[in-house]
Amino acid sequence: MVGDVLFGSGNATLTVDKGTVAGAVAFGSGANNTLSIAPGASVTGGLSNTGGLNTTVNGQLSVTSATAVPMTSFASGADSTVGFTADQQGAGVGSFQVANAATLGAGTKIQLGFKSKLSVAAASPFALQDLVLIHANGGLVNNGYDADLSGDLPFIYTGALRNTANDLVVSVRRRTAAELGLQGAKAAAFDAFYEVFDKDPLVASQVFGQTSASGFDGLYSQFLPDYGGGPFHAVAEASRAVSRAQSEEPTSLQSGPRSWLQEIAFGVDHSSNTGQVVYDSAGFGLAGGVENPGPGNSTVGYSVAFATSDVENSNRAFGSNLTASTLMGSLYWRKALHGIVFDASGTGGYAWFNSKRRVISNNLAGQQVLARDADADWSGAMASVRFGASYEAQFGKVYV
C-alpha cells in the first residue's frame, strides 16, 4: 500500500500482517491507539500521534519523520528492525518518548537516517554527538538488541549504540577521510564537499542514503573534477606526437627546402594502483611544417599543429565528457650521424578544455533519482622542450 494513513479522534488500530505500507501514519487523540507490525511486514514513512499509542514491531518500522513520537508503550520482537531519522538542523530527532516501559527484543536491528548534517562546532568537526532514540519513563528492557550499526548509518558517519536504564542512545560522529577510505586528491577535496553537499536537498538525500563504502565512493567520485591529470597528459602526448613527426628523416636526400604534412594520432591508458583514478584518452590531429637543410647534414625547420582528444575517466557517469584541444608551433633541428638521428625542438602553444560532468544516482530499484550537470571551460598556455636520438636499422624492404 502506498499513501498516507490518517486517523481521527477515536481509538485507532493499524495492523500490518503482510506486505508494505509506504506513507505517513498519523494517529489522533484516542487514548488507546495501536500499531502492530507482524514478521515480514513493514511500515515506512512519517509517524505522529496526539493521543496514546501502543506499538509492537515484529517486522520493520522505518520512521522517516524527525519529530518525537509520544507512545504509551513500545516493544520490538526478535530480529525486528526499527529505523529512526535525525534532523539536527531542523526538527530534531524522531525519537520514541514512551510513558511506560519499552522493550527491545533479541537481535532487534537499529537504523538511523539523516535529513541534515550533524550540528557540531566548527572547531570540533569530528566531535561525538549523543542522540536519544528511545526514552522510556517506565524503563528500557534490553533483551539483546543488535548493537552493530554497520550498514545502518549513512557511510559518512560512524556511531555506536548504548543503553541506560531508560534510554537507547547512539553516539555518532563524522568519519575522517581515512575512515572513508579516501586518499590523495579525494581526501583533500572531502572537507570542501562536506561543507556544501547539503545545499541541494536531493544531493543531500543521496549522500545520506549511501550506507556502504562502495556506494559512497561511487557517488562522491562523480562530484570531483578531473584531478588525475587526464587532459594535461593528453596535451603532452599530442606534443610528443608532433615531435616524433619532426624527428623523422625524409626517405630521400634533401638538397633544398621542403614542406611536409602529416596526420598524428596518440593515446593514453593510465591505470592507478592506488585506487585513485583510471583514465584513457584517444586523440588525433594534423601537423605540417617547412624545413631547410643546414650545415653538416643537419635540418632546421618550423611547424604548426592542431590536435584534439577525448578523455574518459573511470569515475564519470554516462553522458559525461571531457575534451582537450591544442594549437602548437615548433622550431626544430635534426641531424643524422652514422645512422643515428639526433633531434631537438622547442614547442609553445595554446590549449583549451571543455568538460561536462554528470552526477547520477539510482535507487535500489534502479530508477534514476538524481541527475545533475556541471559544464566548464578553461584554457592555458603550454610549452615543451625535447632532445632525442633514434637509430634506424634496415633489412631489405623492412626497417626498424
Short mmCIF file of C-alpha atoms in Angstrom, two decimals:
data_model
loop_
_atom_site.label_atom_id
_atom_site.label_comp_id
_atom_site.label_asym_id
_atom_site.label_seq_id
_atom_site.Cartn_x
_atom_site.Cartn_y
_atom_site.Cartn_z
CA MET A 1 0.00 0.00 0.00
CA VAL A 2 1.31 3.43 -0.95
CA GLY A 3 -0.20 6.51 0.64
CA ASP A 4 -0.80 8.20 3.98
CA VAL A 5 -2.93 6.70 6.74
CA LEU A 6 -4.74 9.37 8.77
CA PHE A 7 -6.87 8.56 11.81
CA GLY A 8 -9.41 10.75 13.59
CA SER A 9 -10.04 11.41 17.27
CA GLY A 10 -11.24 7.95 18.32
CA ASN A 11 -9.19 4.91 19.26
CA ALA A 12 -7.49 3.58 16.13
CA THR A 13 -5.74 0.34 15.26
CA LEU A 14 -3.35 -0.27 12.39
CA THR A 15 -2.32 -3.90 11.99
CA VAL A 16 0.03 -4.84 9.15
CA ASP A 17 0.19 -8.61 8.82
CA LYS A 18 1.82 -8.79 5.40
CA GLY A 19 3.26 -6.54 2.74
CA THR A 20 4.36 -2.94 2.97
CA VAL A 21 2.81 0.35 3.96
CA ALA A 22 4.71 3.28 2.41
CA GLY A 23 3.41 6.61 3.63
CA ALA A 24 2.87 8.73 6.72
CA VAL A 25 0.82 7.28 9.57
CA ALA A 26 -0.92 9.83 11.81
CA PHE A 27 -2.81 8.71 14.91
CA GLY A 28 -5.32 11.07 16.50
CA SER A 29 -6.17 11.82 20.11
CA GLY A 30 -7.53 8.38 21.02
CA ALA A 31 -6.22 7.14 24.35
CA ASN A 32 -5.68 3.55 23.15
CA ASN A 33 -4.28 3.73 19.63
CA THR A 34 -2.43 0.63 18.46
CA LEU A 35 0.23 -0.01 15.82
CA SER A 36 1.16 -3.64 15.21
CA ILE A 37 3.57 -4.92 12.55
CA ALA A 38 3.86 -8.68 12.00
CA PRO A 39 7.02 -10.57 10.98
CA GLY A 40 7.83 -9.94 7.33
CA ALA A 41 5.66 -6.81 7.14
CA SER A 42 6.95 -3.24 7.05
CA VAL A 43 5.83 0.34 7.56
CA THR A 44 7.94 3.16 6.12
CA GLY A 45 7.07 6.84 6.47
CA GLY A 46 6.41 9.58 8.95
CA LEU A 47 4.82 8.70 12.28
CA SER A 48 2.85 11.03 14.55
CA ASN A 49 0.45 10.67 17.45
CA THR A 50 -1.55 13.07 19.61
CA GLY A 51 -3.04 10.51 21.99
CA GLY A 52 -1.91 7.22 23.49
CA LEU A 53 -0.11 4.74 21.24
CA ASN A 54 0.89 1.14 21.95
CA THR A 55 3.41 -0.02 19.39
CA THR A 56 4.53 -3.59 18.69
CA VAL A 57 7.09 -4.26 15.95
CA ASN A 58 7.85 -7.81 14.88
CA GLY A 59 8.67 -6.82 11.30
CA GLN A 60 10.13 -3.48 10.23
CA LEU A 61 9.21 0.07 11.24
CA SER A 62 11.19 2.81 9.48
CA VAL A 63 10.18 6.26 10.71
CA THR A 64 11.23 8.97 8.27
CA SER A 65 9.92 11.94 10.24
CA ALA A 66 12.26 13.74 12.63
CA THR A 67 9.86 14.84 15.36
CA ALA A 68 9.47 12.98 18.66
CA VAL A 69 6.60 10.47 18.82
CA PRO A 70 4.78 10.07 22.16
CA MET A 71 3.84 6.47 22.98
CA THR A 72 2.21 4.62 25.83
CA SER A 73 4.34 1.51 25.30
CA PHE A 74 6.79 0.11 22.79
CA ALA A 75 8.04 -3.41 22.14
CA SER A 76 10.12 -4.93 19.36
CA GLY A 77 10.23 -8.66 18.72
CA ALA A 78 13.18 -10.89 17.91
CA ASP A 79 15.12 -9.94 14.75
CA SER A 80 12.88 -6.98 14.00
CA THR A 81 14.10 -3.66 12.55
CA VAL A 82 13.40 -0.19 13.90
CA GLY A 83 14.56 2.87 11.97
CA PHE A 84 14.80 6.46 13.17
CA THR A 85 15.53 9.76 11.44
CA ALA A 86 17.63 12.67 12.70
CA ASP A 87 17.41 16.28 11.55
CA GLN A 88 19.64 18.21 13.93
CA GLN A 89 19.48 21.36 11.85
CA GLY A 90 15.71 21.12 11.58
CA ALA A 91 13.03 19.35 13.57
CA GLY A 92 15.37 17.29 15.75
CA VAL A 93 15.26 13.50 16.19
CA GLY A 94 12.26 11.27 15.59
CA SER A 95 12.68 9.59 18.96
CA PHE A 96 10.11 7.48 20.78
CA GLN A 97 9.00 9.10 24.03
CA VAL A 98 7.43 6.19 25.91
CA ALA A 99 5.32 6.82 29.01
CA ASN A 100 5.62 3.27 30.33
CA ALA A 101 8.19 0.56 29.55
CA ALA A 102 9.96 -0.06 26.25
CA THR A 103 11.34 -3.47 25.28
CA LEU A 104 13.94 -4.30 22.64
CA GLY A 105 13.83 -7.93 21.53
CA ALA A 106 16.80 -10.17 20.83
CA GLY A 107 18.52 -9.25 17.56
CA THR A 108 16.48 -6.07 17.03
CA LYS A 109 18.33 -4.02 14.41
CA ILE A 110 18.51 -0.26 14.88
CA GLN A 111 18.86 2.02 11.87
CA LEU A 112 19.38 5.78 11.75
CA GLY A 113 18.90 8.04 8.74
CA PHE A 114 19.63 11.75 8.42
CA LYS A 115 17.89 14.70 6.81
CA SER A 116 20.63 17.19 7.67
CA LYS A 117 24.23 17.17 8.84
CA LEU A 118 25.25 16.78 12.45
CA SER A 119 25.38 20.07 14.33
CA VAL A 120 28.91 20.44 15.65
CA ALA A 121 31.19 23.35 16.47
CA ALA A 122 33.43 24.38 13.58
CA ALA A 123 36.46 23.84 15.80
CA SER A 124 35.45 20.23 16.53
CA PRO A 125 34.13 18.74 13.27
CA PHE A 126 34.60 15.15 14.47
CA ALA A 127 33.04 15.54 17.91
CA LEU A 128 30.68 12.80 19.07
CA GLN A 129 27.00 13.65 19.26
CA ASP A 130 24.67 11.71 21.57
CA LEU A 131 21.20 11.24 20.10
CA VAL A 132 18.47 9.70 22.24
CA LEU A 133 16.39 7.33 20.11
CA ILE A 134 14.11 5.88 22.81
CA HIS A 135 13.29 7.33 26.21
CA ALA A 136 11.08 5.15 28.40
CA ASN A 137 9.83 6.57 31.69
CA GLY A 138 8.96 3.05 32.82
CA GLY A 139 12.40 1.69 31.95
CA LEU A 140 14.14 0.26 28.91
CA VAL A 141 14.30 -3.53 28.79
CA ASN A 142 17.16 -4.86 26.67
CA ASN A 143 16.78 -8.47 25.60
CA GLY A 144 19.85 -8.34 23.38
CA TYR A 145 19.34 -5.87 20.51
CA ASP A 146 21.87 -5.87 17.66
CA ALA A 147 24.43 -3.20 18.56
CA ASP A 148 26.25 -3.37 15.21
CA LEU A 149 25.48 -0.27 13.14
CA SER A 150 27.43 -1.36 10.04
CA GLY A 151 25.26 -0.50 7.05
CA ASP A 152 22.64 1.13 9.28
CA LEU A 153 24.06 4.68 9.23
CA PRO A 154 25.00 6.97 6.36
CA PHE A 155 28.55 5.93 5.49
CA ILE A 156 29.86 9.45 6.12
CA TYR A 157 29.09 8.87 9.80
CA THR A 158 30.17 6.27 12.30
CA GLY A 159 28.50 5.52 15.59
CA ALA A 160 27.85 3.16 18.46
CA LEU A 161 24.72 2.22 20.38
CA ARG A 162 24.40 2.04 24.14
CA ASN A 163 21.53 1.78 26.56
CA THR A 164 20.86 3.08 30.05
CA ALA A 165 18.06 2.26 32.45
CA ASN A 166 15.67 4.49 30.50
CA ASP A 167 17.31 5.39 27.19
CA LEU A 168 18.61 3.97 23.94
CA VAL A 169 21.37 6.31 22.78
CA VAL A 170 23.51 6.46 19.66
CA SER A 171 26.84 8.29 19.77
CA VAL A 172 27.62 9.38 16.24
CA ARG A 173 30.26 11.49 14.53
CA ARG A 174 31.55 12.33 11.09
CA ARG A 175 34.12 9.94 9.62
CA THR A 176 37.59 11.19 8.79
CA ALA A 177 38.82 10.97 5.20
CA ALA A 178 40.98 7.99 6.19
CA GLU A 179 37.98 6.21 7.71
CA LEU A 180 36.10 6.81 4.46
CA GLY A 181 38.93 5.11 2.59
CA LEU A 182 39.87 8.30 0.72
CA GLN A 183 43.43 9.01 -0.38
CA GLY A 184 45.29 11.78 -2.12
CA ALA A 185 43.13 14.24 -4.03
CA LYS A 186 39.92 12.53 -2.94
CA ALA A 187 40.84 13.06 0.70
CA ALA A 188 41.92 16.66 0.10
CA ALA A 189 38.59 17.56 -1.50
CA PHE A 190 36.31 15.94 1.06
CA ASP A 191 36.18 18.77 3.61
CA ALA A 192 35.03 21.21 0.93
CA PHE A 193 32.49 18.69 -0.35
CA TYR A 194 31.12 18.07 3.14
CA GLU A 195 30.62 21.78 3.72
CA VAL A 196 28.30 22.25 0.75
CA PHE A 197 26.70 18.95 -0.28
CA ASP A 198 23.53 19.66 1.71
CA LYS A 199 22.86 22.91 -0.16
CA ASP A 200 20.97 20.77 -2.67
CA PRO A 201 18.33 18.73 -0.77
CA LEU A 202 18.23 15.98 -3.39
CA VAL A 203 22.00 15.64 -3.38
CA ALA A 204 21.94 15.54 0.42
CA SER A 205 19.35 12.77 0.45
CA GLN A 206 21.50 10.66 -1.87
CA VAL A 207 24.67 11.23 0.15
CA PHE A 208 22.86 10.32 3.36
CA GLY A 209 21.39 7.31 1.59
CA GLN A 210 24.79 5.71 0.93
CA THR A 211 25.43 3.19 3.71
CA SER A 212 28.40 1.31 2.21
CA ALA A 213 31.93 2.27 1.23
CA SER A 214 31.39 1.34 -2.43
CA GLY A 215 28.10 3.23 -2.65
CA PHE A 216 29.56 6.36 -1.13
CA ASP A 217 32.72 6.27 -3.25
CA GLY A 218 30.73 5.74 -6.43
CA LEU A 219 28.61 8.82 -5.74
CA TYR A 220 31.33 11.04 -4.26
CA SER A 221 33.76 10.42 -7.12
CA GLN A 222 31.26 11.78 -9.65
CA PHE A 223 31.35 15.19 -7.98
CA LEU A 224 35.10 15.61 -8.31
CA PRO A 225 36.71 17.46 -11.23
CA ASP A 226 39.41 15.76 -13.25
CA TYR A 227 42.24 15.51 -10.75
CA GLY A 228 44.22 12.65 -12.28
CA GLY A 229 45.78 14.82 -14.98
CA GLY A 230 44.00 13.20 -17.91
CA PRO A 231 43.60 16.29 -20.13
CA PHE A 232 47.12 17.51 -19.41
CA HIS A 233 48.51 14.07 -20.16
CA ALA A 234 46.60 14.14 -23.45
CA VAL A 235 48.09 17.54 -24.40
CA ALA A 236 51.57 16.27 -23.53
CA GLU A 237 51.05 13.22 -25.75
CA ALA A 238 49.93 15.48 -28.60
CA SER A 239 53.15 17.46 -28.25
CA ARG A 240 55.19 14.24 -28.29
CA ALA A 241 53.37 13.06 -31.42
CA VAL A 242 54.33 16.30 -33.20
CA SER A 243 57.93 15.92 -32.03
CA ARG A 244 58.07 12.40 -33.45
CA ALA A 245 56.86 13.69 -36.81
CA GLN A 246 59.55 16.38 -36.78
CA SER A 247 62.28 13.87 -35.94
CA GLU A 248 61.62 11.60 -38.93
CA GLU A 249 64.21 11.76 -41.70
CA PRO A 250 62.84 12.04 -45.26
CA THR A 251 63.16 8.88 -47.36
CA SER A 252 65.32 10.66 -49.95
CA LEU A 253 68.27 13.00 -49.66
CA GLN A 254 67.27 16.57 -49.01
CA SER A 255 69.02 19.19 -51.11
CA GLY A 256 66.66 22.11 -50.66
CA PRO A 257 63.69 23.39 -48.70
CA ARG A 258 60.76 21.03 -48.34
CA SER A 259 57.35 21.13 -46.76
CA TRP A 260 55.51 18.27 -45.12
CA LEU A 261 52.05 17.47 -43.83
CA GLN A 262 51.25 14.54 -41.58
CA GLU A 263 48.32 13.20 -39.61
CA ILE A 264 49.13 12.42 -36.00
CA ALA A 265 47.41 10.04 -33.61
CA PHE A 266 48.07 9.35 -29.95
CA GLY A 267 46.56 7.68 -26.93
CA VAL A 268 46.88 7.40 -23.17
CA ASP A 269 45.94 4.47 -20.95
CA HIS A 270 46.52 5.26 -17.29
CA SER A 271 45.80 2.68 -14.62
CA SER A 272 46.36 3.60 -10.98
CA ASN A 273 47.47 1.07 -8.39
CA THR A 274 46.38 3.35 -5.55
CA GLY A 275 42.68 3.24 -6.32
CA GLN A 276 42.64 6.94 -7.16
CA VAL A 277 41.69 7.28 -10.80
CA VAL A 278 41.85 5.40 -14.08
CA TYR A 279 41.55 7.28 -17.35
CA ASP A 280 42.28 6.84 -21.02
CA SER A 281 42.21 9.14 -23.99
CA ALA A 282 42.45 8.92 -27.74
CA GLY A 283 43.31 11.82 -29.99
CA PHE A 284 44.24 12.84 -33.48
CA GLY A 285 45.46 15.91 -35.27
CA LEU A 286 47.29 17.38 -38.22
CA ALA A 287 50.85 18.71 -38.27
CA GLY A 288 52.74 20.42 -41.06
CA GLY A 289 55.99 22.26 -41.46
CA VAL A 290 58.71 23.72 -43.62
CA GLU A 291 62.36 22.73 -43.21
CA ASN A 292 65.70 23.56 -44.80
CA PRO A 293 68.96 21.65 -44.97
CA GLY A 294 71.64 23.03 -42.70
CA PRO A 295 75.37 22.56 -42.33
CA GLY A 296 76.81 19.16 -41.56
CA ASN A 297 73.87 17.09 -42.80
CA SER A 298 71.51 18.83 -40.39
CA THR A 299 67.99 20.17 -40.87
CA VAL A 300 66.21 23.11 -39.28
CA GLY A 301 62.52 23.88 -39.59
CA TYR A 302 59.33 25.13 -38.09
CA SER A 303 55.91 23.52 -37.83
CA VAL A 304 52.35 24.15 -36.72
CA ALA A 305 49.90 21.54 -35.47
CA PHE A 306 46.39 21.12 -34.17
CA ALA A 307 45.31 18.16 -32.03
CA THR A 308 42.23 17.22 -30.07
CA SER A 309 41.40 14.29 -27.80
CA ASP A 310 38.62 12.83 -25.66
CA VAL A 311 39.45 11.86 -22.09
CA GLU A 312 37.41 9.20 -20.32
CA ASN A 313 37.62 8.84 -16.54
CA SER A 314 36.53 5.67 -14.77
CA ASN A 315 34.60 7.65 -12.14
CA ARG A 316 32.39 9.50 -14.59
CA ALA A 317 28.70 8.81 -15.12
CA PHE A 318 27.30 8.02 -18.55
CA GLY A 319 26.88 11.23 -20.55
CA SER A 320 29.93 12.98 -19.10
CA ASN A 321 32.63 14.10 -21.50
CA LEU A 322 35.97 15.89 -21.39
CA THR A 323 37.90 17.14 -24.42
CA ALA A 324 41.37 18.65 -24.66
CA SER A 325 42.50 20.59 -27.74
CA THR A 326 45.72 22.39 -28.53
CA LEU A 327 47.27 24.57 -31.23
CA MET A 328 51.07 24.37 -31.29
CA GLY A 329 54.02 25.97 -33.03
CA SER A 330 57.54 24.49 -33.00
CA LEU A 331 61.10 25.24 -34.01
CA TYR A 332 63.16 22.11 -34.51
CA TRP A 333 66.56 20.79 -35.51
CA ARG A 334 67.58 17.36 -36.77
CA LYS A 335 70.93 15.81 -37.66
CA ALA A 336 71.83 12.34 -38.94
CA LEU A 337 75.21 10.95 -37.92
CA HIS A 338 76.31 7.37 -38.74
CA GLY A 339 72.75 6.09 -38.79
CA ILE A 340 71.79 7.85 -35.57
CA VAL A 341 69.33 10.74 -35.86
CA PHE A 342 69.58 13.43 -33.20
CA ASP A 343 66.76 15.91 -32.83
CA ALA A 344 65.79 18.84 -30.64
CA SER A 345 62.72 21.05 -30.58
CA GLY A 346 61.02 23.79 -28.65
CA THR A 347 57.23 23.94 -28.74
CA GLY A 348 54.77 26.51 -27.47
CA GLY A 349 51.04 26.67 -27.82
CA TYR A 350 47.59 27.29 -26.50
CA ALA A 351 45.38 24.58 -25.02
CA TRP A 352 41.68 24.68 -24.23
CA PHE A 353 39.43 22.22 -22.44
CA ASN A 354 35.70 21.53 -22.36
CA SER A 355 34.07 19.46 -19.66
CA LYS A 356 30.57 18.21 -18.96
CA ARG A 357 30.37 16.46 -15.61
CA ARG A 358 27.24 14.46 -14.89
CA VAL A 359 26.24 13.14 -11.46
CA ILE A 360 23.71 10.31 -11.49
CA SER A 361 22.31 8.27 -8.62
CA ASN A 362 19.78 5.44 -8.78
CA ASN A 363 17.61 3.94 -6.08
CA LEU A 364 17.58 0.26 -5.15
CA ALA A 365 15.06 -0.42 -7.91
CA GLY A 366 17.46 1.01 -10.49
CA GLN A 367 15.38 4.14 -11.07
CA GLN A 368 17.25 7.40 -11.54
CA VAL A 369 16.55 9.74 -8.64
CA LEU A 370 19.36 12.27 -9.08
CA ALA A 371 20.80 13.89 -12.20
CA ARG A 372 22.97 16.99 -12.08
CA ASP A 373 25.18 18.50 -14.80
CA ALA A 374 28.12 20.86 -14.49
CA ASP A 375 29.70 22.46 -17.57
CA ALA A 376 33.16 24.00 -17.51
CA ASP A 377 35.64 25.53 -19.94
CA TRP A 378 39.20 26.55 -19.24
CA SER A 379 42.37 27.23 -21.17
CA GLY A 380 46.05 27.95 -20.80
CA ALA A 381 49.43 28.17 -22.46
CA MET A 382 51.70 25.17 -22.91
CA ALA A 383 55.38 24.75 -23.68
CA SER A 384 57.77 21.84 -24.07
CA VAL A 385 61.39 21.19 -24.94
CA ARG A 386 62.67 17.92 -26.37
CA PHE A 387 66.01 16.36 -27.18
CA GLY A 388 66.12 12.86 -28.59
CA ALA A 389 68.10 10.30 -30.51
CA SER A 390 66.97 7.36 -32.64
CA TYR A 391 68.54 4.64 -34.73
CA GLU A 392 67.03 3.02 -37.79
CA ALA A 393 68.11 -0.43 -38.96
CA GLN A 394 67.06 -1.54 -42.45
CA PHE A 395 66.74 -5.15 -43.58
CA GLY A 396 65.84 -5.11 -47.26
CA LYS A 397 62.40 -3.58 -47.51
CA VAL A 398 61.91 -3.78 -43.77
CA TYR A 399 63.32 -1.33 -41.25
CA VAL A 400 63.01 -0.93 -37.50
#
